[in-house]
mmCIF file with all atom_site columns, C-alpha atoms in Angstrom:
data_model
loop_
_atom_site.group_PDB
_atom_site.id
_atom_site.type_symbol
_atom_site.label_atom_id
_atom_site.label_alt_id
_atom_site.label_comp_id
_atom_site.label_asym_id
_atom_site.label_entity_id
_atom_site.label_seq_id
_atom_site.pdbx_PDB_ins_code
_atom_site.Cartn_x
_atom_site.Cartn_y
_atom_site.Cartn_z
_atom_site.occupancy
_atom_site.B_iso_or_equiv
_atom_site.pdbx_formal_charge
_atom_site.auth_seq_id
_atom_site.auth_comp_id
_atom_site.auth_asym_id
_atom_site.auth_atom_id
_atom_site.pdbx_PDB_model_num
ATOM 1   C CA . UNK B 1 1   ? 0.000   0.000  0.000   1.00 0.00 ? 650 UNK B CA 1
ATOM 2   C CA . UNK B 1 2   ? 2.821   2.411  0.793   1.00 0.00 ? 651 UNK B CA 1
ATOM 3   C CA . UNK B 1 3   ? 4.261   1.892  -2.699  1.00 0.00 ? 652 UNK B CA 1
ATOM 4   C CA . UNK B 1 4   ? 0.875   2.698  -4.248  1.00 0.00 ? 653 UNK B CA 1
ATOM 5   C CA . UNK B 1 5   ? 0.563   5.881  -2.164  1.00 0.00 ? 654 UNK B CA 1
ATOM 6   C CA . UNK B 1 6   ? 4.090   6.901  -3.157  1.00 0.00 ? 655 UNK B CA 1
ATOM 7   C CA . UNK B 1 7   ? 3.238   6.338  -6.838  1.00 0.00 ? 656 UNK B CA 1
ATOM 8   C CA . UNK B 1 8   ? 0.025   8.406  -6.563  1.00 0.00 ? 657 UNK B CA 1
ATOM 9   C CA . UNK B 1 9   ? 1.876   11.155 -4.696  1.00 0.00 ? 658 UNK B CA 1
ATOM 10  C CA . UNK B 1 10  ? 4.539   11.156 -7.401  1.00 0.00 ? 659 UNK B CA 1
ATOM 11  C CA . UNK B 1 11  ? 1.869   11.650 -10.059 1.00 0.00 ? 660 UNK B CA 1
ATOM 12  C CA . UNK B 1 12  ? 0.545   14.624 -8.117  1.00 0.00 ? 661 UNK B CA 1
ATOM 13  C CA . UNK B 1 13  ? 3.971   16.210 -7.793  1.00 0.00 ? 662 UNK B CA 1
ATOM 14  C CA . UNK B 1 14  ? 4.603   15.807 -11.518 1.00 0.00 ? 663 UNK B CA 1
ATOM 15  C CA . UNK B 1 15  ? 1.380   17.585 -12.488 1.00 0.00 ? 664 UNK B CA 1
ATOM 16  C CA . UNK B 1 16  ? 2.159   20.647 -14.532 1.00 0.00 ? 665 UNK B CA 1
ATOM 17  C CA . UNK B 1 17  ? 1.386   24.136 -13.306 1.00 0.00 ? 666 UNK B CA 1
ATOM 18  C CA . UNK B 1 18  ? 0.236   25.368 -9.935  1.00 0.00 ? 667 UNK B CA 1
ATOM 19  C CA . UNK B 1 19  ? -2.526  23.447 -8.195  1.00 0.00 ? 668 UNK B CA 1
ATOM 20  C CA . UNK B 1 20  ? -4.581  26.575 -7.612  1.00 0.00 ? 669 UNK B CA 1
ATOM 21  C CA . UNK B 1 21  ? -4.419  30.300 -7.834  1.00 0.00 ? 670 UNK B CA 1
ATOM 22  C CA . UNK B 1 22  ? -6.540  33.205 -6.646  1.00 0.00 ? 671 UNK B CA 1
ATOM 23  C CA . UNK B 1 23  ? -8.267  33.052 -10.054 1.00 0.00 ? 672 UNK B CA 1
ATOM 24  C CA . UNK B 1 24  ? -10.019 29.734 -9.609  1.00 0.00 ? 673 UNK B CA 1
ATOM 25  C CA . UNK B 1 25  ? -10.016 26.016 -8.885  1.00 0.00 ? 674 UNK B CA 1
ATOM 26  C CA . UNK B 1 26  ? -7.251  23.496 -9.292  1.00 0.00 ? 675 UNK B CA 1
ATOM 27  C CA . UNK B 1 27  ? -7.710  21.761 -12.623 1.00 0.00 ? 676 UNK B CA 1
ATOM 28  C CA . UNK B 1 28  ? -4.261  20.304 -13.322 1.00 0.00 ? 677 UNK B CA 1
ATOM 29  C CA . UNK B 1 29  ? -4.207  17.397 -10.886 1.00 0.00 ? 678 UNK B CA 1
ATOM 30  C CA . UNK B 1 30  ? -3.313  13.928 -12.186 1.00 0.00 ? 679 UNK B CA 1
ATOM 31  C CA . UNK B 1 31  ? -6.252  11.775 -13.232 1.00 0.00 ? 680 UNK B CA 1
ATOM 32  C CA . UNK B 1 32  ? -7.047  8.106  -12.846 1.00 0.00 ? 681 UNK B CA 1
ATOM 33  C CA . UNK B 1 33  ? -9.905  5.896  -13.972 1.00 0.00 ? 682 UNK B CA 1
ATOM 34  C CA . UNK B 1 34  ? -12.020 4.048  -11.439 1.00 0.00 ? 683 UNK B CA 1
ATOM 35  C CA . UNK B 1 35  ? -15.102 1.941  -11.879 1.00 0.00 ? 684 UNK B CA 1
ATOM 36  C CA . UNK B 1 36  ? -18.180 1.259  -9.813  1.00 0.00 ? 685 UNK B CA 1
ATOM 37  C CA . UNK B 1 37  ? -19.870 -1.825 -11.227 1.00 0.00 ? 686 UNK B CA 1
ATOM 38  C CA . UNK B 1 38  ? -20.038 -0.995 -14.940 1.00 0.00 ? 687 UNK B CA 1
ATOM 39  C CA . UNK B 1 39  ? -19.792 2.786  -14.441 1.00 0.00 ? 688 UNK B CA 1
ATOM 40  C CA . UNK B 1 40  ? -16.547 4.564  -15.341 1.00 0.00 ? 689 UNK B CA 1
ATOM 41  C CA . UNK B 1 41  ? -15.318 7.404  -13.131 1.00 0.00 ? 690 UNK B CA 1
ATOM 42  C CA . UNK B 1 42  ? -12.688 9.921  -14.210 1.00 0.00 ? 691 UNK B CA 1
ATOM 43  C CA . UNK B 1 43  ? -11.121 11.106 -10.959 1.00 0.00 ? 692 UNK B CA 1
ATOM 44  C CA . UNK B 1 44  ? -8.613  13.804 -10.248 1.00 0.00 ? 693 UNK B CA 1
ATOM 45  C CA . UNK B 1 45  ? -6.224  12.701 -7.517  1.00 0.00 ? 694 UNK B CA 1
ATOM 46  C CA . UNK B 1 46  ? -5.706  14.997 -4.522  1.00 0.00 ? 695 UNK B CA 1
ATOM 47  C CA . UNK B 1 47  ? -2.836  13.334 -2.648  1.00 0.00 ? 696 UNK B CA 1
ATOM 48  C CA . UNK B 1 48  ? -0.912  16.289 -1.251  1.00 0.00 ? 697 UNK B CA 1
ATOM 49  C CA . UNK B 1 49  ? -1.993  18.350 1.768   1.00 0.00 ? 698 UNK B CA 1
ATOM 50  C CA . UNK B 1 50  ? -2.469  21.435 -0.447  1.00 0.00 ? 699 UNK B CA 1
ATOM 51  C CA . UNK B 1 51  ? -4.520  19.582 -3.074  1.00 0.00 ? 700 UNK B CA 1
ATOM 52  C CA . UNK B 1 52  ? -6.683  17.946 -0.389  1.00 0.00 ? 701 UNK B CA 1
ATOM 53  C CA . UNK B 1 53  ? -7.283  21.287 1.350   1.00 0.00 ? 702 UNK B CA 1
ATOM 54  C CA . UNK B 1 54  ? -8.481  22.961 -1.853  1.00 0.00 ? 703 UNK B CA 1
ATOM 55  C CA . UNK B 1 55  ? -10.361 19.947 -3.223  1.00 0.00 ? 704 UNK B CA 1
ATOM 56  C CA . UNK B 1 56  ? -13.278 20.981 -5.426  1.00 0.00 ? 705 UNK B CA 1
ATOM 57  C CA . UNK B 1 57  ? -13.552 24.517 -4.011  1.00 0.00 ? 706 UNK B CA 1
ATOM 58  C CA . UNK B 1 58  ? -14.669 27.260 -6.401  1.00 0.00 ? 707 UNK B CA 1
ATOM 59  C CA . UNK B 1 59  ? -15.694 24.851 -9.188  1.00 0.00 ? 708 UNK B CA 1
ATOM 60  C CA . UNK B 1 60  ? -18.780 26.066 -11.014 1.00 0.00 ? 709 UNK B CA 1
ATOM 61  C CA . UNK B 1 61  ? -19.117 22.920 -13.103 1.00 0.00 ? 710 UNK B CA 1
ATOM 62  C CA . UNK B 1 62  ? -17.794 19.398 -13.408 1.00 0.00 ? 711 UNK B CA 1
ATOM 63  C CA . UNK B 1 63  ? -18.485 16.720 -16.050 1.00 0.00 ? 712 UNK B CA 1
ATOM 64  C CA . UNK B 1 64  ? -21.103 14.103 -15.090 1.00 0.00 ? 713 UNK B CA 1
ATOM 65  C CA . UNK B 1 65  ? -18.732 11.142 -14.531 1.00 0.00 ? 714 UNK B CA 1
ATOM 66  C CA . UNK B 1 66  ? -15.864 13.148 -13.074 1.00 0.00 ? 715 UNK B CA 1
ATOM 67  C CA . UNK B 1 67  ? -14.941 13.403 -9.411  1.00 0.00 ? 716 UNK B CA 1
ATOM 68  C CA . UNK B 1 68  ? -12.031 13.835 -7.057  1.00 0.00 ? 717 UNK B CA 1
ATOM 69  C CA . UNK B 1 69  ? -10.265 11.065 -5.160  1.00 0.00 ? 718 UNK B CA 1
ATOM 70  C CA . UNK B 1 70  ? -8.660  12.266 -1.939  1.00 0.00 ? 719 UNK B CA 1
ATOM 71  C CA . UNK B 1 71  ? -5.750  10.041 -0.921  1.00 0.00 ? 720 UNK B CA 1
ATOM 72  C CA . UNK B 1 72  ? -4.396  10.188 2.634   1.00 0.00 ? 721 UNK B CA 1
ATOM 73  C CA . UNK B 1 73  ? -1.116  8.763  3.943   1.00 0.00 ? 722 UNK B CA 1
ATOM 74  C CA . UNK B 1 74  ? -2.819  6.576  6.545   1.00 0.00 ? 723 UNK B CA 1
ATOM 75  C CA . UNK B 1 75  ? -6.286  5.432  7.500   1.00 0.00 ? 724 UNK B CA 1
ATOM 76  C CA . UNK B 1 76  ? -8.092  7.747  9.899   1.00 0.00 ? 725 UNK B CA 1
ATOM 77  C CA . UNK B 1 77  ? -11.578 9.082  10.465  1.00 0.00 ? 726 UNK B CA 1
ATOM 78  C CA . UNK B 1 78  ? -11.831 11.517 7.551   1.00 0.00 ? 727 UNK B CA 1
ATOM 79  C CA . UNK B 1 79  ? -14.190 14.502 7.854   1.00 0.00 ? 728 UNK B CA 1
ATOM 80  C CA . UNK B 1 80  ? -15.164 16.839 5.021   1.00 0.00 ? 729 UNK B CA 1
ATOM 81  C CA . UNK B 1 81  ? -17.037 20.122 4.799   1.00 0.00 ? 730 UNK B CA 1
ATOM 82  C CA . UNK B 1 82  ? -18.075 22.322 1.890   1.00 0.00 ? 731 UNK B CA 1
ATOM 83  C CA . UNK B 1 83  ? -16.734 25.809 2.628   1.00 0.00 ? 732 UNK B CA 1
ATOM 84  C CA . UNK B 1 84  ? -16.210 27.604 -0.705  1.00 0.00 ? 733 UNK B CA 1
ATOM 85  C CA . UNK B 1 85  ? -17.515 24.555 -2.598  1.00 0.00 ? 734 UNK B CA 1
ATOM 86  C CA . UNK B 1 86  ? -20.230 25.586 -5.036  1.00 0.00 ? 735 UNK B CA 1
ATOM 87  C CA . UNK B 1 87  ? -21.425 22.177 -6.282  1.00 0.00 ? 736 UNK B CA 1
ATOM 88  C CA . UNK B 1 88  ? -23.590 19.791 -4.238  1.00 0.00 ? 737 UNK B CA 1
ATOM 89  C CA . UNK B 1 89  ? -21.510 16.631 -3.751  1.00 0.00 ? 738 UNK B CA 1
ATOM 90  C CA . UNK B 1 90  ? -21.695 13.134 -2.333  1.00 0.00 ? 739 UNK B CA 1
ATOM 91  C CA . UNK B 1 91  ? -18.615 11.872 -0.515  1.00 0.00 ? 740 UNK B CA 1
ATOM 92  C CA . UNK B 1 92  ? -17.895 8.138  -0.608  1.00 0.00 ? 741 UNK B CA 1
ATOM 93  C CA . UNK B 1 93  ? -15.589 7.107  2.233   1.00 0.00 ? 742 UNK B CA 1
ATOM 94  C CA . UNK B 1 94  ? -13.612 4.173  0.857   1.00 0.00 ? 743 UNK B CA 1
ATOM 95  C CA . UNK B 1 95  ? -11.565 1.346  2.442   1.00 0.00 ? 744 UNK B CA 1
ATOM 96  C CA . UNK B 1 96  ? -8.155  0.276  1.086   1.00 0.00 ? 745 UNK B CA 1
ATOM 97  C CA . UNK B 1 97  ? -9.759  -2.559 -0.906  1.00 0.00 ? 746 UNK B CA 1
ATOM 98  C CA . UNK B 1 98  ? -12.208 -0.174 -2.638  1.00 0.00 ? 747 UNK B CA 1
ATOM 99  C CA . UNK B 1 99  ? -15.238 -0.973 -0.464  1.00 0.00 ? 748 UNK B CA 1
ATOM 100 C CA . UNK B 1 100 ? -17.471 2.036  0.164   1.00 0.00 ? 749 UNK B CA 1
ATOM 101 C CA . UNK B 1 101 ? -17.792 2.377  3.948   1.00 0.00 ? 750 UNK B CA 1
ATOM 102 C CA . UNK B 1 102 ? -20.439 5.108  3.908   1.00 0.00 ? 751 UNK B CA 1
ATOM 103 C CA . UNK B 1 103 ? -21.818 7.882  1.725   1.00 0.00 ? 752 UNK B CA 1
ATOM 104 C CA . UNK B 1 104 ? -22.630 11.465 2.738   1.00 0.00 ? 753 UNK B CA 1
ATOM 105 C CA . UNK B 1 105 ? -24.570 14.056 0.762   1.00 0.00 ? 754 UNK B CA 1
ATOM 106 C CA . UNK B 1 106 ? -23.055 17.498 1.277   1.00 0.00 ? 755 UNK B CA 1
ATOM 107 C CA . UNK B 1 107 ? -24.621 20.893 0.582   1.00 0.00 ? 756 UNK B CA 1
ATOM 108 C CA . UNK B 1 108 ? -22.697 23.731 -1.100  1.00 0.00 ? 757 UNK B CA 1
ATOM 109 C CA . UNK B 1 109 ? -20.954 26.303 1.094   1.00 0.00 ? 758 UNK B CA 1
ATOM 110 C CA . UNK B 1 110 ? -21.865 24.502 4.307   1.00 0.00 ? 759 UNK B CA 1
ATOM 111 C CA . UNK B 1 111 ? -19.618 24.159 7.337   1.00 0.00 ? 760 UNK B CA 1
ATOM 112 C CA . UNK B 1 112 ? -21.399 20.951 8.398   1.00 0.00 ? 761 UNK B CA 1
ATOM 113 C CA . UNK B 1 113 ? -18.910 18.138 8.944   1.00 0.00 ? 762 UNK B CA 1
ATOM 114 C CA . UNK B 1 114 ? -19.400 14.765 7.196   1.00 0.00 ? 763 UNK B CA 1
ATOM 115 C CA . UNK B 1 115 ? -17.200 11.940 8.487   1.00 0.00 ? 764 UNK B CA 1
ATOM 116 C CA . UNK B 1 116 ? -16.300 8.370  7.666   1.00 0.00 ? 765 UNK B CA 1
ATOM 117 C CA . UNK B 1 117 ? -17.917 5.695  9.845   1.00 0.00 ? 766 UNK B CA 1
ATOM 118 C CA . UNK B 1 118 ? -14.490 4.105  10.335  1.00 0.00 ? 767 UNK B CA 1
ATOM 119 C CA . UNK B 1 119 ? -10.871 4.947  9.481   1.00 0.00 ? 768 UNK B CA 1
ATOM 120 C CA . UNK B 1 120 ? -10.247 5.169  5.704   1.00 0.00 ? 769 UNK B CA 1
ATOM 121 C CA . UNK B 1 121 ? -7.489  6.440  3.407   1.00 0.00 ? 770 UNK B CA 1
ATOM 122 C CA . UNK B 1 122 ? -9.701  7.361  0.447   1.00 0.00 ? 771 UNK B CA 1
ATOM 123 C CA . UNK B 1 123 ? -12.621 9.706  -0.122  1.00 0.00 ? 772 UNK B CA 1
ATOM 124 C CA . UNK B 1 124 ? -14.261 10.014 -3.543  1.00 0.00 ? 773 UNK B CA 1
ATOM 125 C CA . UNK B 1 125 ? -16.376 13.109 -4.179  1.00 0.00 ? 774 UNK B CA 1
ATOM 126 C CA . UNK B 1 126 ? -18.901 12.986 -7.031  1.00 0.00 ? 775 UNK B CA 1
ATOM 127 C CA . UNK B 1 127 ? -21.916 15.069 -8.030  1.00 0.00 ? 776 UNK B CA 1
ATOM 128 C CA . UNK B 1 128 ? -24.646 14.692 -5.432  1.00 0.00 ? 777 UNK B CA 1
ATOM 129 C CA . UNK B 1 129 ? -26.912 11.828 -6.469  1.00 0.00 ? 778 UNK B CA 1
ATOM 130 C CA . UNK B 1 130 ? -24.361 10.153 -8.759  1.00 0.00 ? 779 UNK B CA 1
ATOM 131 C CA . UNK B 1 131 ? -24.124 7.058  -6.549  1.00 0.00 ? 780 UNK B CA 1
ATOM 132 C CA . UNK B 1 132 ? -27.859 6.912  -5.811  1.00 0.00 ? 781 UNK B CA 1
ATOM 133 C CA . UNK B 1 133 ? -28.844 7.141  -9.503  1.00 0.00 ? 782 UNK B CA 1
ATOM 134 C CA . UNK B 1 134 ? -26.648 4.118  -10.192 1.00 0.00 ? 783 UNK B CA 1
ATOM 135 C CA . UNK B 1 135 ? -27.808 2.071  -7.198  1.00 0.00 ? 784 UNK B CA 1
ATOM 136 C CA . UNK B 1 136 ? -24.371 2.231  -5.564  1.00 0.00 ? 785 UNK B CA 1
ATOM 137 C CA . UNK B 1 137 ? -24.507 2.050  -1.759  1.00 0.00 ? 786 UNK B CA 1
ATOM 138 C CA . UNK B 1 138 ? -22.252 1.396  1.205   1.00 0.00 ? 787 UNK B CA 1
ATOM 139 C CA . UNK B 1 139 ? -20.716 -2.062 0.787   1.00 0.00 ? 788 UNK B CA 1
ATOM 140 C CA . UNK B 1 140 ? -20.304 -1.681 -2.991  1.00 0.00 ? 789 UNK B CA 1
ATOM 141 C CA . UNK B 1 141 ? -16.784 -1.923 -4.312  1.00 0.00 ? 790 UNK B CA 1
ATOM 142 C CA . UNK B 1 142 ? -14.839 0.506  -6.456  1.00 0.00 ? 791 UNK B CA 1
ATOM 143 C CA . UNK B 1 143 ? -12.011 -0.785 -8.596  1.00 0.00 ? 792 UNK B CA 1
ATOM 144 C CA . UNK B 1 144 ? -9.026  0.821  -10.224 1.00 0.00 ? 793 UNK B CA 1
ATOM 145 C CA . UNK B 1 145 ? -5.326  1.477  -9.821  1.00 0.00 ? 794 UNK B CA 1
ATOM 146 C CA . UNK B 1 146 ? -5.784  3.262  -6.478  1.00 0.00 ? 795 UNK B CA 1
ATOM 147 C CA . UNK B 1 147 ? -7.203  0.090  -4.935  1.00 0.00 ? 796 UNK B CA 1
ATOM 148 C CA . UNK B 1 148 ? -4.706  -2.307 -6.498  1.00 0.00 ? 797 UNK B CA 1
ATOM 149 C CA . UNK B 1 149 ? -7.109  -3.500 -9.219  1.00 0.00 ? 798 UNK B CA 1
#
């Protein structure tokens, strides 16, 4: 797992250009493909403290099957809020093997905290309702390079 994290972190550090400026959101993060059942997800990878802090803040739009995968160095109870985030999102808190631990719908520009039910290293943010529309619930499994598949 440490080798995978190091590889994902390396991708983030090689991304061209600054992660974010006063002019808008970070758009130059590395991308990976994930899947949930037969559904393809194009995810930007936020694996550095700066990229994770900014996340999807200030985005006014995002393609339907795009999201952001937050990668942490170690499993912990992860909590997210939506300050300066303009899009309604659903956060999937994900175990190392890709299993969704829990889902949380989050409202734009809210300071309400949404946390994982147990320690995780991954959080995938997608448009609010993306998981529900596809029948994907806690216990479902994501696959892709991040999860060793």
